[in-house]
Amino acid sequence: MDETSNKVKKLNNFDYALAGGGSGFITRALTQPLDVLKIRLQLQVEPITGNAVSKYKSLHHAAGLILQEESIKAFWKGHVPAQLLSISYGMIQFSTFELLVNEAELLNLNKNYSFFINFLSGSIAGSVATVVSFPFDVIRTRLVAQSEKKIIYKGLVHSCRDIFQNEGFLKFFRGLLPTIVQVAPHAGVQFMSYKLFNNLYTNLLSQNDVTLSNSLVSGSLAGLCSKTVIYPLDLVKKRMQIQGFEEGRTIFGKLFKCKGMIDAISNVYKEESFGGFYKGLSPSLLKACITSAMYFGTYEICCDFIEFLKYT
């Protein structure tokens, strides 16, 4: 680890997992509405413009329409599986990252290859966390995607049972390939950028420890960088996750069909052109900046709190 992580060196891997889970829980609870808006815009085949046939014409219009048609509760649709996703993902990602970076430090690799180690460790940690938590992502997407006028799933347990009985176990991992393809570089860039901006911040202010302001600023910039790089694959993943769920999408406009990742990419380009890959980018970037800032900031706070409980 670099010098900015000295304050958490007393923690073990279980402590890092607890801190990561706490970070995921807090961040998800506060940013869920942005995630709902992003998913709704990503799943719309029609242009996000003033087009008469488009369900949602802008970010502001989507927010107003969801509030009008579905009430404020709709902004927390799928929140339970989303929380399970965030907690499990955060626990596994941060504990795996810290473990890998610590191993690299023991081998004396961090001194000359710190940015590469951070990128590689982040990529591996993100990939492992994604595979384990992915079923929650599929369930969350479907709960957010359905309309109040056409309820297919009544909740977490009902959706799990329905998907398993009617579509099979493997459907809980639909969209996993583009997710892994995007998560590996996304997590790698996110952790590498965070450490880079973190070091720049501490050097500019001549600080030795990571502060909350440092974590928020560095995390926000890291989220912006990483999300911009991988956004098209995030959209493709969401389109794949709603395959077989057409009944719950009938009032939202044209239905999107695909047979796999390559077919999904091809169909998005054919029907919506290159700009189609960036639908929902505005709320996604806003969410990425806020989420990443809170993700790393609350992680550092949780680490401090756990260390305080253990050593005082």
XYZ file of C-alpha atoms in Angstrom:
312
model
C 0.000 0.000 0.000
C 1.029 3.603 -0.459
C 1.575 5.988 2.390
C -2.040 7.245 2.313
C -3.270 3.873 3.603
C -1.152 3.772 6.753
C -4.089 4.452 9.000
C -5.891 1.249 8.013
C -2.905 -1.084 8.145
C -3.990 -2.379 11.562
C -7.186 -3.799 10.082
C -7.573 -7.365 8.847
C -9.398 -8.658 5.795
C -12.657 -9.184 7.691
C -12.510 -5.551 8.850
C -12.079 -4.397 5.254
C -15.081 -6.521 4.259
C -17.228 -4.917 6.984
C -16.097 -1.432 5.930
C -16.839 -2.214 2.282
C -20.298 -3.557 3.141
C -21.090 -0.489 5.234
C -19.881 1.785 2.462
C -22.066 -0.010 -0.090
C -25.141 0.186 2.152
C -24.866 3.927 2.865
C -24.063 4.832 -0.733
C -26.922 2.783 -2.199
C -29.516 4.175 0.208
C -28.721 7.758 -0.811
C -28.190 7.334 -4.564
C -30.913 4.827 -5.540
C -33.143 7.459 -7.277
C -30.352 8.280 -9.742
C -29.968 4.587 -10.483
C -33.682 4.234 -11.216
C -33.558 7.192 -13.638
C -30.466 5.808 -15.348
C -32.004 2.369 -15.861
C -35.286 3.750 -17.208
C -33.438 5.896 -19.762
C -31.076 3.058 -20.710
C -33.956 0.714 -21.468
C -35.844 3.136 -23.723
C -35.375 2.262 -27.397
C -36.922 5.504 -28.708
C -34.769 8.683 -28.753
C -34.517 10.650 -25.513
C -35.687 13.865 -27.139
C -38.932 15.738 -27.722
C -40.060 12.900 -30.008
C -43.818 12.432 -29.592
C -43.568 8.650 -29.275
C -40.846 8.708 -26.611
C -41.933 7.827 -23.084
C -39.125 9.827 -21.480
C -37.887 12.959 -23.250
C -35.170 14.103 -20.834
C -33.781 13.459 -17.373
C -36.040 16.106 -15.859
C -39.071 14.835 -17.786
C -38.398 11.244 -16.680
C -38.161 12.274 -13.029
C -41.407 14.238 -13.227
C -43.273 11.484 -15.090
C -42.168 8.748 -12.680
C -43.247 10.920 -9.749
C -46.611 11.658 -11.411
C -47.429 8.118 -12.550
C -45.820 5.964 -9.867
C -45.325 8.183 -6.788
C -42.080 8.960 -4.998
C -41.734 5.324 -3.858
C -40.860 4.365 -7.448
C -37.450 6.025 -7.052
C -36.585 3.261 -4.573
C -37.925 0.388 -6.672
C -35.792 -2.709 -6.323
C -34.080 -1.220 -3.281
C -33.839 -4.466 -1.294
C -31.985 -6.456 -4.001
C -30.019 -3.289 -4.792
C -28.885 -3.135 -1.170
C -27.963 -6.812 -1.190
C -26.043 -6.129 -4.408
C -24.204 -3.147 -2.931
C -23.386 -4.768 0.416
C -22.126 -8.056 -1.053
C -20.260 -6.251 -3.835
C -18.655 -3.766 -1.446
C -17.590 -6.443 1.037
C -15.981 -8.632 -1.592
C -14.463 -5.846 -3.694
C -12.735 -3.909 -0.922
C -11.530 -6.962 1.006
C -10.164 -8.565 -2.181
C -8.489 -5.310 -3.252
C -6.825 -4.787 0.126
C -5.710 -8.424 0.208
C -4.110 -8.227 -3.250
C -2.420 -4.885 -2.570
C -1.070 -6.181 0.740
C 0.327 -9.264 -0.990
C 1.976 -7.031 -3.605
C 3.497 -4.969 -0.809
C 4.922 -8.094 0.846
C 6.533 -8.984 -2.478
C 7.896 -5.420 -2.679
C 6.062 -4.779 -5.969
C 4.171 -1.665 -4.897
C 7.223 0.576 -4.806
C 7.861 0.613 -8.550
C 4.539 -0.608 -9.957
C 1.986 1.001 -7.650
C -0.404 2.287 -10.351
C -0.310 -1.016 -12.246
C -0.838 -2.965 -8.997
C -3.811 -0.751 -8.093
C -5.317 -1.217 -11.572
C -4.803 -4.989 -11.616
C -5.990 -5.478 -8.035
C -9.067 -3.325 -8.670
C -9.870 -5.252 -11.861
C -9.636 -8.640 -10.140
C -11.557 -7.455 -7.070
C -14.332 -5.965 -9.194
C -14.651 -9.108 -11.317
C -14.871 -11.445 -8.323
C -17.421 -9.203 -6.580
C -19.504 -8.975 -9.758
C -19.832 -12.728 -10.267
C -20.915 -13.287 -6.656
C -23.417 -10.411 -6.504
C -24.752 -10.548 -10.085
C -28.130 -12.263 -9.416
C -29.105 -9.287 -7.234
C -28.305 -6.992 -10.172
C -30.637 -8.891 -12.514
C -33.475 -8.825 -9.972
C -32.910 -5.132 -9.213
C -33.005 -4.226 -12.919
C -36.267 -6.078 -13.503
C -37.987 -4.558 -10.483
C -36.948 -1.076 -11.622
C -37.953 -1.806 -15.228
C -41.540 -2.854 -14.534
C -44.464 -0.450 -14.536
C -46.874 0.163 -11.678
C -49.634 -0.558 -14.197
C -48.195 -3.969 -15.079
C -46.803 -5.589 -11.931
C -45.040 -8.857 -12.721
C -42.895 -9.212 -9.618
C -44.248 -8.409 -6.158
C -40.852 -8.280 -4.500
C -37.469 -9.933 -4.035
C -38.657 -13.422 -3.079
C -41.396 -13.529 -5.736
C -39.025 -12.393 -8.476
C -36.400 -14.989 -7.465
C -38.970 -17.771 -7.521
C -40.540 -16.645 -10.812
C -37.237 -16.289 -12.673
C -35.986 -19.645 -11.392
C -39.194 -21.520 -12.222
C -39.959 -19.925 -15.592
C -36.503 -19.104 -16.985
C -34.028 -21.253 -15.097
C -31.030 -20.638 -12.816
C -28.741 -19.379 -15.589
C -31.026 -16.386 -16.225
C -29.789 -14.927 -12.930
C -26.504 -14.392 -14.791
C -27.935 -12.951 -18.023
C -25.748 -10.038 -19.072
C -22.748 -11.294 -17.066
C -20.328 -11.278 -20.028
C -20.637 -7.553 -20.891
C -20.644 -6.839 -17.167
C -17.317 -8.605 -16.610
C -15.930 -6.934 -19.749
C -16.886 -3.534 -18.328
C -16.266 -4.153 -14.618
C -12.637 -5.254 -14.932
C -11.426 -1.989 -16.567
C -13.994 0.077 -14.650
C -12.873 -1.139 -11.224
C -9.237 -1.023 -12.300
C -9.483 2.568 -13.534
C -11.570 3.547 -10.504
C -9.072 2.297 -7.916
C -6.059 3.466 -9.899
C -7.595 6.933 -10.412
C -8.621 7.135 -6.773
C -5.087 6.381 -5.580
C -3.636 8.787 -8.152
C -5.906 11.704 -7.203
C -5.510 10.772 -3.551
C -1.731 11.078 -3.767
C -1.949 14.345 -5.721
C -4.322 15.784 -3.131
C -2.177 14.788 -0.146
C 1.003 16.037 -1.816
C -0.547 19.394 -2.693
C -1.742 19.918 0.881
C 1.270 18.216 2.482
C -0.925 15.728 4.333
C 0.107 12.288 5.517
C -3.308 10.719 6.082
C -6.427 10.302 3.974
C -9.058 12.869 4.992
C -12.785 12.887 4.242
C -12.430 15.817 1.827
C -9.576 14.004 0.086
C -11.672 10.836 -0.292
C -14.706 12.740 -1.597
C -12.768 14.731 -4.195
C -10.589 11.813 -5.313
C -13.546 9.417 -5.367
C -15.664 11.808 -7.413
C -12.964 12.259 -10.064
C -12.277 8.515 -10.117
C -15.977 7.800 -10.677
C -16.155 10.284 -13.551
C -13.127 8.782 -15.284
C -14.140 5.146 -14.895
C -17.825 5.554 -15.833
C -17.028 7.488 -19.017
C -14.753 4.672 -20.184
C -17.195 1.778 -19.796
C -20.690 3.296 -20.149
C -21.761 1.635 -23.467
C -21.227 -1.827 -21.969
C -23.364 -0.870 -18.972
C -26.224 -0.016 -21.327
C -25.806 -3.308 -23.219
C -25.886 -5.217 -19.921
C -29.179 -3.585 -18.906
C -30.733 -4.370 -22.301
C -29.727 -8.026 -21.932
C -31.075 -8.300 -18.394
C -34.659 -7.519 -19.451
C -34.823 -10.194 -22.162
C -37.719 -12.529 -21.316
C -39.390 -9.723 -19.348
C -41.285 -8.129 -22.253
C -44.687 -8.290 -20.507
C -43.564 -5.855 -17.831
C -42.267 -3.345 -20.395
C -45.292 -2.944 -22.702
C -46.237 0.623 -21.716
C -42.691 1.980 -22.053
C -42.569 1.881 -25.850
C -40.737 -0.281 -28.349
C -39.401 -3.578 -27.022
C -35.717 -4.347 -27.423
C -34.775 -7.867 -28.542
C -31.360 -9.513 -28.609
C -29.833 -13.001 -28.513
C -26.567 -12.140 -26.793
C -23.966 -9.429 -26.240
C -22.837 -9.085 -29.869
C -26.436 -9.089 -31.100
C -27.363 -6.486 -28.488
C -24.510 -4.200 -29.549
C -25.480 -4.647 -33.202
C -29.177 -3.944 -32.579
C -28.523 -0.823 -30.504
C -26.325 0.575 -33.267
C -28.788 -0.328 -36.055
C -31.880 1.070 -34.352
C -30.468 3.944 -32.319
C -27.089 4.768 -33.923
C -23.908 5.447 -31.930
C -25.687 7.866 -29.603
C -27.901 5.036 -28.395
C -24.993 3.626 -26.413
C -24.960 6.771 -24.268
C -28.634 6.981 -23.325
C -28.922 7.841 -19.658
C -25.327 9.093 -19.545
C -26.182 12.328 -17.693
C -27.736 10.709 -14.613
C -25.107 7.983 -14.826
C -22.188 10.439 -14.671
C -23.906 12.400 -11.921
C -24.530 9.167 -10.038
C -20.962 7.967 -10.696
C -19.421 11.149 -9.256
C -21.674 11.156 -6.199
C -21.583 7.401 -5.674
C -17.832 7.026 -6.078
C -17.166 9.984 -3.774
C -19.474 8.532 -1.129
C -18.217 4.986 -1.754
C -14.596 5.792 -0.982
C -15.431 8.462 1.592
C -17.710 6.227 3.649
C -15.241 3.346 3.259
C -12.496 5.433 4.879
C -14.930 6.500 7.623
C -15.959 2.887 8.263
C -12.288 1.853 8.438
C -11.604 4.624 10.950
C -14.646 3.620 12.999
C -13.682 -0.072 13.068
C -10.103 0.837 14.004
C -11.444 3.087 16.769
C -13.580 0.260 18.180
C -10.690 -2.202 18.052
C -7.903 -0.094 19.496
C -9.512 2.259 22.019
